[in-house]
Amino acid sequence: MKERSDAFVFGAQTPTEAMDPGIVRQILGYGDSIMMVRVVFDEGAVGYVHKHFHTQVCYVESGEFDVTIDGVEQRLGPGDSFHVQPNLEHGAVCRKPGVLIDVFSPVREDFLEAREAK
Amino acid sequence: MKERSDAFVFGAQTPTEAMDPGIVRQILGYGDSIMMVRVVFDEGAVGYVHKHFHTQVCYVESGEFDVTIDGVEQRLGPGDSFHVQPNLEHGAVCRKPGVLIDVFSPVREDFLEAREAK
């Protein structure tokens, strides 16, 4: 498992992984306590409510999402963002197909392990 | 200076700041060791080579950029990403107008201070 990504990570040359139905994940730049991940959602795809010890910030590149954080739901669109404190429950439902840019600190080693296992 | 942003950060309601010529910055979600920032570049705008102790990852939402990290230059476009280790010199020149999503760990307190000072 590489401690960090290359300095430059080209989207077209980087593997994608099918996750829950309608969700495709691509690990972008990572290392030194931070990891960036691009997630493509089909309409209706559900990122189930979950929690983890990592801090998370997220940017809505495109589409529309109903995002729930600690029981509060908001509709987010392009240019919007959210921040999830460690161990806070959160999830997202895709209302219009789109892309989220998720960033975690520290690195999601579970994501790297899952990618290696495929 | 707020320790963290609101959980939900709506782009249309969030202040932007003019930086170097042709560069506009908008602080998105932040807190708990991580900060997300949206940066809009005009063609030809220059993010001068600099360094900082924060780890950085960046996503190219749109446009084209010549990005230099530790003396190595690459042309990046939509969907590409880069990762900068702490204290490594890096910079970017915008070749086609576009948007970068920068993420730092820890939080860039200097950005918050600059925003408050305006």
PDB file of C-alpha atoms in Angstrom:
ATOM      1  CA  MET A   1       0.000   0.000   0.000  1.00  0.00           C
ATOM      2  CA  LYS A   2       1.622   3.219  -1.122  1.00  0.00           C
ATOM      3  CA  GLU A   3       2.100   5.788   1.609  1.00  0.00           C
ATOM      4  CA  ARG A   4       1.207   8.560  -0.797  1.00  0.00           C
ATOM      5  CA  SER A   5       0.058   9.023  -4.390  1.00  0.00           C
ATOM      6  CA  ASP A   6       2.266  10.409  -7.104  1.00  0.00           C
ATOM      7  CA  ALA A   7       2.490  14.200  -7.013  1.00  0.00           C
ATOM      8  CA  PHE A   8       0.424  14.356 -10.234  1.00  0.00           C
ATOM      9  CA  VAL A   9      -2.665  12.166 -10.572  1.00  0.00           C
ATOM     10  CA  PHE A  10      -4.283  12.148 -14.019  1.00  0.00           C
ATOM     11  CA  GLY A  11      -7.967  11.278 -13.969  1.00  0.00           C
ATOM     12  CA  ALA A  12      -7.917   9.399 -17.271  1.00  0.00           C
ATOM     13  CA  GLN A  13      -5.098   7.118 -16.049  1.00  0.00           C
ATOM     14  CA  THR A  14      -6.435   6.431 -12.565  1.00  0.00           C
ATOM     15  CA  PRO A  15      -8.555   3.359 -11.721  1.00  0.00           C
ATOM     16  CA  THR A  16     -12.217   3.675 -10.814  1.00  0.00           C
ATOM     17  CA  GLU A  17     -14.135   1.256  -8.597  1.00  0.00           C
ATOM     18  CA  ALA A  18     -17.831   0.411  -8.628  1.00  0.00           C
ATOM     19  CA  MET A  19     -19.202   0.755  -5.102  1.00  0.00           C
ATOM     20  CA  ASP A  20     -22.824   0.649  -3.952  1.00  0.00           C
ATOM     21  CA  PRO A  21     -25.276   0.630  -6.898  1.00  0.00           C
ATOM     22  CA  GLY A  22     -24.865   3.744  -9.031  1.00  0.00           C
ATOM     23  CA  ILE A  23     -21.713   4.916  -7.250  1.00  0.00           C
ATOM     24  CA  VAL A  24     -18.195   4.901  -8.742  1.00  0.00           C
ATOM     25  CA  ARG A  25     -15.144   5.931  -6.706  1.00  0.00           C
ATOM     26  CA  GLN A  26     -11.744   7.166  -7.861  1.00  0.00           C
ATOM     27  CA  ILE A  27      -8.923   7.807  -5.411  1.00  0.00           C
ATOM     28  CA  LEU A  28      -7.027  10.955  -6.456  1.00  0.00           C
ATOM     29  CA  GLY A  29      -4.105  12.607  -4.639  1.00  0.00           C
ATOM     30  CA  TYR A  30      -3.318  11.407  -1.110  1.00  0.00           C
ATOM     31  CA  GLY A  31      -0.640  11.231   1.552  1.00  0.00           C
ATOM     32  CA  ASP A  32       0.628  13.091   4.615  1.00  0.00           C
ATOM     33  CA  SER A  33      -2.710  12.971   6.451  1.00  0.00           C
ATOM     34  CA  ILE A  34      -5.033  13.904   3.587  1.00  0.00           C
ATOM     35  CA  MET A  35      -6.869  12.032   0.800  1.00  0.00           C
ATOM     36  CA  MET A  36      -8.962  13.317  -2.129  1.00  0.00           C
ATOM     37  CA  VAL A  37     -11.574  11.078  -3.746  1.00  0.00           C
ATOM     38  CA  ARG A  38     -13.876  11.690  -6.744  1.00  0.00           C
ATOM     39  CA  VAL A  39     -17.258   9.997  -6.498  1.00  0.00           C
ATOM     40  CA  VAL A  40     -19.696   9.779  -9.428  1.00  0.00           C
ATOM     41  CA  PHE A  41     -23.382   9.214  -8.579  1.00  0.00           C
ATOM     42  CA  ASP A  42     -26.266   8.094 -10.739  1.00  0.00           C
ATOM     43  CA  GLU A  43     -29.665   9.587  -9.988  1.00  0.00           C
ATOM     44  CA  GLY A  44     -31.170   7.894  -6.952  1.00  0.00           C
ATOM     45  CA  ALA A  45     -27.881   6.414  -5.743  1.00  0.00           C
ATOM     46  CA  VAL A  46     -27.560   6.413  -1.967  1.00  0.00           C
ATOM     47  CA  GLY A  47     -24.483   7.035   0.121  1.00  0.00           C
ATOM     48  CA  TYR A  48     -25.901   5.438   3.257  1.00  0.00           C
ATOM     49  CA  VAL A  49     -25.687   7.214   6.604  1.00  0.00           C
ATOM     50  CA  HIS A  50     -22.446   6.195   8.301  1.00  0.00           C
ATOM     51  CA  LYS A  51     -19.678   7.646  10.407  1.00  0.00           C
ATOM     52  CA  HIS A  52     -15.908   7.409  10.752  1.00  0.00           C
ATOM     53  CA  PHE A  53     -13.149   8.977  12.813  1.00  0.00           C
ATOM     54  CA  HIS A  54     -11.829  10.915   9.817  1.00  0.00           C
ATOM     55  CA  THR A  55     -12.742  14.540   9.312  1.00  0.00           C
ATOM     56  CA  GLN A  56     -14.372  15.051   5.908  1.00  0.00           C
ATOM     57  CA  VAL A  57     -14.991  17.987   3.628  1.00  0.00           C
ATOM     58  CA  CYS A  58     -16.861  17.650   0.371  1.00  0.00           C
ATOM     59  CA  TYR A  59     -17.432  19.774  -2.737  1.00  0.00           C
ATOM     60  CA  VAL A  60     -20.365  19.341  -5.083  1.00  0.00           C
ATOM     61  CA  GLU A  61     -18.891  19.531  -8.578  1.00  0.00           C
ATOM     62  CA  SER A  62     -22.170  18.758 -10.341  1.00  0.00           C
ATOM     63  CA  GLY A  63     -25.628  17.311  -9.793  1.00  0.00           C
ATOM     64  CA  GLU A  64     -27.930  17.666  -6.799  1.00  0.00           C
ATOM     65  CA  PHE A  65     -27.729  15.849  -3.499  1.00  0.00           C
ATOM     66  CA  ASP A  66     -29.771  15.650  -0.320  1.00  0.00           C
ATOM     67  CA  VAL A  67     -27.045  15.566   2.301  1.00  0.00           C
ATOM     68  CA  THR A  68     -27.743  14.654   5.921  1.00  0.00           C
ATOM     69  CA  ILE A  69     -25.274  15.519   8.671  1.00  0.00           C
ATOM     70  CA  ASP A  70     -26.092  14.674  12.280  1.00  0.00           C
ATOM     71  CA  GLY A  71     -29.789  14.434  11.439  1.00  0.00           C
ATOM     72  CA  VAL A  72     -30.023  17.716   9.483  1.00  0.00           C
ATOM     73  CA  GLU A  73     -30.790  17.486   5.755  1.00  0.00           C
ATOM     74  CA  GLN A  74     -30.033  20.072   3.078  1.00  0.00           C
ATOM     75  CA  ARG A  75     -30.268  20.057  -0.729  1.00  0.00           C
ATOM     76  CA  LEU A  76     -26.853  20.894  -2.227  1.00  0.00           C
ATOM     77  CA  GLY A  77     -25.870  21.719  -5.806  1.00  0.00           C
ATOM     78  CA  PRO A  78     -22.800  22.741  -7.808  1.00  0.00           C
ATOM     79  CA  GLY A  79     -20.395  24.942  -5.856  1.00  0.00           C
ATOM     80  CA  ASP A  80     -21.784  23.947  -2.458  1.00  0.00           C
ATOM     81  CA  SER A  81     -19.715  22.195   0.184  1.00  0.00           C
ATOM     82  CA  PHE A  82     -20.066  20.454   3.518  1.00  0.00           C
ATOM     83  CA  HIS A  83     -17.878  19.663   6.495  1.00  0.00           C
ATOM     84  CA  VAL A  84     -18.308  16.602   8.723  1.00  0.00           C
ATOM     85  CA  GLN A  85     -16.702  16.479  12.136  1.00  0.00           C
ATOM     86  CA  PRO A  86     -15.132  13.184  13.222  1.00  0.00           C
ATOM     87  CA  ASN A  87     -17.619  10.460  14.220  1.00  0.00           C
ATOM     88  CA  LEU A  88     -20.666  12.446  13.091  1.00  0.00           C
ATOM     89  CA  GLU A  89     -23.287  10.505  11.143  1.00  0.00           C
ATOM     90  CA  HIS A  90     -23.720  11.617   7.539  1.00  0.00           C
ATOM     91  CA  GLY A  91     -25.058  10.395   4.212  1.00  0.00           C
ATOM     92  CA  ALA A  92     -26.196  11.597   0.779  1.00  0.00           C
ATOM     93  CA  VAL A  93     -28.923  10.768  -1.720  1.00  0.00           C
ATOM     94  CA  CYS A  94     -28.353  11.779  -5.332  1.00  0.00           C
ATOM     95  CA  ARG A  95     -31.323  13.687  -6.797  1.00  0.00           C
ATOM     96  CA  LYS A  96     -29.659  14.684 -10.090  1.00  0.00           C
ATOM     97  CA  PRO A  97     -26.639  12.733 -11.453  1.00  0.00           C
ATOM     98  CA  GLY A  98     -23.394  14.330 -10.419  1.00  0.00           C
ATOM     99  CA  VAL A  99     -19.966  14.289  -8.869  1.00  0.00           C
ATOM    100  CA  LEU A 100     -18.753  14.826  -5.301  1.00  0.00           C
ATOM    101  CA  ILE A 101     -15.136  15.611  -4.402  1.00  0.00           C
ATOM    102  CA  ASP A 102     -14.604  14.079  -0.954  1.00  0.00           C
ATOM    103  CA  VAL A 103     -11.533  14.843   1.124  1.00  0.00           C
ATOM    104  CA  PHE A 104     -10.562  13.065   4.325  1.00  0.00           C
ATOM    105  CA  SER A 105      -8.012  13.554   7.067  1.00  0.00           C
ATOM    106  CA  PRO A 106      -6.291  11.312   7.939  1.00  0.00           C
ATOM    107  CA  VAL A 107      -5.957   9.148   4.817  1.00  0.00           C
ATOM    108  CA  ARG A 108      -8.704   6.508   4.356  1.00  0.00           C
ATOM    109  CA  GLU A 109      -6.473   3.455   4.566  1.00  0.00           C
ATOM    110  CA  ASP A 110      -9.613   1.300   4.267  1.00  0.00           C
ATOM    111  CA  PHE A 111     -10.115   2.737   0.750  1.00  0.00           C
ATOM    112  CA  LEU A 112      -6.546   1.838  -0.238  1.00  0.00           C
ATOM    113  CA  GLU A 113      -6.923  -1.675   1.155  1.00  0.00           C
ATOM    114  CA  ALA A 114     -10.213  -2.162  -0.713  1.00  0.00           C
ATOM    115  CA  ARG A 115      -8.616  -1.006  -3.964  1.00  0.00           C
ATOM    116  CA  GLU A 116      -5.668  -3.361  -3.527  1.00  0.00           C
ATOM    117  CA  ALA A 117      -7.989  -6.277  -2.787  1.00  0.00           C
ATOM    118  CA  LYS A 118      -9.697  -5.956  -6.184  1.00  0.00           C
TER     119      LYS A 118
ATOM    120  CA  MET B   1     -12.019  33.453  13.974  1.00  0.00           C
ATOM    121  CA  LYS B   2     -14.386  30.508  13.802  1.00  0.00           C
ATOM    122  CA  GLU B   3     -12.807  27.176  14.646  1.00  0.00           C
ATOM    123  CA  ARG B   4     -14.834  25.494  11.923  1.00  0.00           C
ATOM    124  CA  SER B   5     -17.296  26.380   9.186  1.00  0.00           C
ATOM    125  CA  ASP B   6     -20.968  25.536   9.351  1.00  0.00           C
ATOM    126  CA  ALA B   7     -21.677  21.939   8.399  1.00  0.00           C
ATOM    127  CA  PHE B   8     -23.281  23.161   5.144  1.00  0.00           C
ATOM    128  CA  VAL B   9     -21.544  25.864   3.102  1.00  0.00           C
ATOM    129  CA  PHE B  10     -23.549  27.242   0.175  1.00  0.00           C
ATOM    130  CA  GLY B  11     -21.421  28.698  -2.599  1.00  0.00           C
ATOM    131  CA  ALA B  12     -23.848  31.473  -3.494  1.00  0.00           C
ATOM    132  CA  GLN B  13     -23.911  32.724   0.113  1.00  0.00           C
ATOM    133  CA  THR B  14     -20.194  32.514   0.832  1.00  0.00           C
ATOM    134  CA  PRO B  15     -17.828  35.492   0.431  1.00  0.00           C
ATOM    135  CA  THR B  16     -15.202  35.558  -2.304  1.00  0.00           C
ATOM    136  CA  GLU B  17     -11.918  37.467  -2.117  1.00  0.00           C
ATOM    137  CA  ALA B  18      -9.843  38.934  -4.937  1.00  0.00           C
ATOM    138  CA  MET B  19      -6.266  37.747  -4.538  1.00  0.00           C
ATOM    139  CA  ASP B  20      -3.371  38.136  -6.999  1.00  0.00           C
ATOM    140  CA  PRO B  21      -4.518  39.512 -10.393  1.00  0.00           C
ATOM    141  CA  GLY B  22      -7.057  37.191 -12.005  1.00  0.00           C
ATOM    142  CA  ILE B  23      -7.452  34.983  -8.936  1.00  0.00           C
ATOM    143  CA  VAL B  24     -10.548  34.838  -6.699  1.00  0.00           C
ATOM    144  CA  ARG B  25     -10.642  32.704  -3.540  1.00  0.00           C
ATOM    145  CA  GLN B  26     -13.615  31.311  -1.645  1.00  0.00           C
ATOM    146  CA  ILE B  27     -13.182  29.423   1.635  1.00  0.00           C
ATOM    147  CA  LEU B  28     -15.611  26.485   1.743  1.00  0.00           C
ATOM    148  CA  GLY B  29     -15.940  23.859   4.487  1.00  0.00           C
ATOM    149  CA  TYR B  30     -13.222  23.731   7.132  1.00  0.00           C
ATOM    150  CA  GLY B  31     -12.386  22.594  10.647  1.00  0.00           C
ATOM    151  CA  ASP B  32     -10.822  19.670  12.544  1.00  0.00           C
ATOM    152  CA  SER B  33      -7.519  19.793  10.638  1.00  0.00           C
ATOM    153  CA  ILE B  34      -8.851  20.236   7.116  1.00  0.00           C
ATOM    154  CA  MET B  35      -9.863  23.181   4.880  1.00  0.00           C
ATOM    155  CA  MET B  36     -11.415  23.273   1.400  1.00  0.00           C
ATOM    156  CA  VAL B  37     -10.982  26.335  -0.822  1.00  0.00           C
ATOM    157  CA  ARG B  38     -12.370  27.101  -4.297  1.00  0.00           C
ATOM    158  CA  VAL B  39     -10.083  29.211  -6.471  1.00  0.00           C
ATOM    159  CA  VAL B  40     -11.182  30.768  -9.780  1.00  0.00           C
ATOM    160  CA  PHE B  41      -8.434  31.684 -12.266  1.00  0.00           C
ATOM    161  CA  ASP B  42      -8.511  33.928 -15.319  1.00  0.00           C
ATOM    162  CA  GLU B  43      -6.348  32.893 -18.260  1.00  0.00           C
ATOM    163  CA  GLY B  44      -2.734  33.781 -17.581  1.00  0.00           C
ATOM    164  CA  ALA B  45      -3.203  34.218 -13.825  1.00  0.00           C
ATOM    165  CA  VAL B  46      -0.237  32.978 -11.820  1.00  0.00           C
ATOM    166  CA  GLY B  47      -0.242  31.197  -8.473  1.00  0.00           C
ATOM    167  CA  TYR B  48       3.396  31.957  -7.741  1.00  0.00           C
ATOM    168  CA  VAL B  49       5.744  29.217  -6.573  1.00  0.00           C
ATOM    169  CA  HIS B  50       5.620  29.064  -2.783  1.00  0.00           C
ATOM    170  CA  LYS B  51       5.660  26.551   0.046  1.00  0.00           C
ATOM    171  CA  HIS B  52       3.989  26.002   3.410  1.00  0.00           C
ATOM    172  CA  PHE B  53       3.980  23.407   6.150  1.00  0.00           C
ATOM    173  CA  HIS B  54       0.444  22.298   5.260  1.00  0.00           C
ATOM    174  CA  THR B  55      -0.141  19.218   3.139  1.00  0.00           C
ATOM    175  CA  GLN B  56      -2.183  20.097   0.067  1.00  0.00           C
ATOM    176  CA  VAL B  57      -4.287  18.171  -2.415  1.00  0.00           C
ATOM    177  CA  CYS B  58      -5.946  19.849  -5.364  1.00  0.00           C
ATOM    178  CA  TYR B  59      -8.608  18.938  -7.930  1.00  0.00           C
ATOM    179  CA  VAL B  60      -8.923  20.605 -11.316  1.00  0.00           C
ATOM    180  CA  GLU B  61     -12.636  21.252 -11.760  1.00  0.00           C
ATOM    181  CA  SER B  62     -12.235  23.103 -15.061  1.00  0.00           C
ATOM    182  CA  GLY B  63      -9.698  24.912 -17.234  1.00  0.00           C
ATOM    183  CA  GLU B  64      -6.065  24.046 -17.885  1.00  0.00           C
ATOM    184  CA  PHE B  65      -3.100  24.673 -15.623  1.00  0.00           C
ATOM    185  CA  ASP B  66       0.652  24.232 -15.797  1.00  0.00           C
ATOM    186  CA  VAL B  67       1.409  23.008 -12.294  1.00  0.00           C
ATOM    187  CA  THR B  68       4.937  22.853 -10.909  1.00  0.00           C
ATOM    188  CA  ILE B  69       5.782  20.745  -7.859  1.00  0.00           C
ATOM    189  CA  ASP B  70       9.350  20.563  -6.619  1.00  0.00           C
ATOM    190  CA  GLY B  71      10.648  21.700 -10.011  1.00  0.00           C
ATOM    191  CA  VAL B  72       8.566  19.278 -12.138  1.00  0.00           C
ATOM    192  CA  GLU B  73       5.916  20.812 -14.417  1.00  0.00           C
ATOM    193  CA  GLN B  74       2.828  19.075 -15.831  1.00  0.00           C
ATOM    194  CA  ARG B  75      -0.208  20.334 -17.775  1.00  0.00           C
ATOM    195  CA  LEU B  76      -3.409  19.428 -15.891  1.00  0.00           C
ATOM    196  CA  GLY B  77      -7.041  19.589 -16.970  1.00  0.00           C
ATOM    197  CA  PRO B  78     -10.517  18.705 -15.668  1.00  0.00           C
ATOM    198  CA  GLY B  79     -10.548  15.610 -13.455  1.00  0.00           C
ATOM    199  CA  ASP B  80      -6.820  15.732 -12.728  1.00  0.00           C
ATOM    200  CA  SER B  81      -5.404  16.171  -9.244  1.00  0.00           C
ATOM    201  CA  PHE B  82      -2.139  16.824  -7.464  1.00  0.00           C
ATOM    202  CA  HIS B  83      -0.667  16.238  -4.013  1.00  0.00           C
ATOM    203  CA  VAL B  84       1.940  18.473  -2.382  1.00  0.00           C
ATOM    204  CA  GLN B  85       3.947  17.236   0.560  1.00  0.00           C
ATOM    205  CA  PRO B  86       4.629  19.684   3.402  1.00  0.00           C
ATOM    206  CA  ASN B  87       7.248  22.360   2.638  1.00  0.00           C
ATOM    207  CA  LEU B  88       7.547  21.400  -1.026  1.00  0.00           C
ATOM    208  CA  GLU B  89       7.672  24.300  -3.510  1.00  0.00           C
ATOM    209  CA  HIS B  90       4.702  24.461  -5.890  1.00  0.00           C
ATOM    210  CA  GLY B  91       2.872  26.875  -8.146  1.00  0.00           C
ATOM    211  CA  ALA B  92       0.405  27.038 -11.038  1.00  0.00           C
ATOM    212  CA  VAL B  93      -0.089  29.076 -14.200  1.00  0.00           C
ATOM    213  CA  CYS B  94      -3.570  29.154 -15.718  1.00  0.00           C
ATOM    214  CA  ARG B  95      -3.571  28.357 -19.453  1.00  0.00           C
ATOM    215  CA  LYS B  96      -7.358  28.168 -19.887  1.00  0.00           C
ATOM    216  CA  PRO B  97      -9.722  29.869 -17.401  1.00  0.00           C
ATOM    217  CA  GLY B  98     -10.862  27.477 -14.727  1.00  0.00           C
ATOM    218  CA  VAL B  99     -11.382  26.431 -11.149  1.00  0.00           C
ATOM    219  CA  LEU B 100      -9.156  24.598  -8.665  1.00  0.00           C
ATOM    220  CA  ILE B 101     -10.440  22.947  -5.499  1.00  0.00           C
ATOM    221  CA  ASP B 102      -7.583  23.198  -2.985  1.00  0.00           C
ATOM    222  CA  VAL B 103      -7.619  21.293   0.281  1.00  0.00           C
ATOM    223  CA  PHE B 104      -5.165  21.769   3.110  1.00  0.00           C
ATOM    224  CA  SER B 105      -4.312  20.001   6.333  1.00  0.00           C
ATOM    225  CA  PRO B 106      -4.097  21.510   8.870  1.00  0.00           C
ATOM    226  CA  VAL B 107      -6.498  24.451   8.394  1.00  0.00           C
ATOM    227  CA  ARG B 108      -4.952  27.541   6.727  1.00  0.00           C
ATOM    228  CA  GLU B 109      -5.413  29.941   9.619  1.00  0.00           C
ATOM    229  CA  ASP B 110      -3.636  32.598   7.552  1.00  0.00           C
ATOM    230  CA  PHE B 111      -6.547  32.446   5.063  1.00  0.00           C
ATOM    231  CA  LEU B 112      -9.085  32.961   7.854  1.00  0.00           C
ATOM    232  CA  GLU B 113      -7.088  35.865   9.278  1.00  0.00           C
ATOM    233  CA  ALA B 114      -6.833  37.503   5.834  1.00  0.00           C
ATOM    234  CA  ARG B 115     -10.584  37.144   5.296  1.00  0.00           C
ATOM    235  CA  GLU B 116     -11.341  38.691   8.672  1.00  0.00           C
ATOM    236  CA  ALA B 117      -9.002  41.590   8.002  1.00  0.00           C
ATOM    237  CA  LYS B 118     -10.973  42.675   4.910  1.00  0.00           C
TER     238      LYS B 118
END
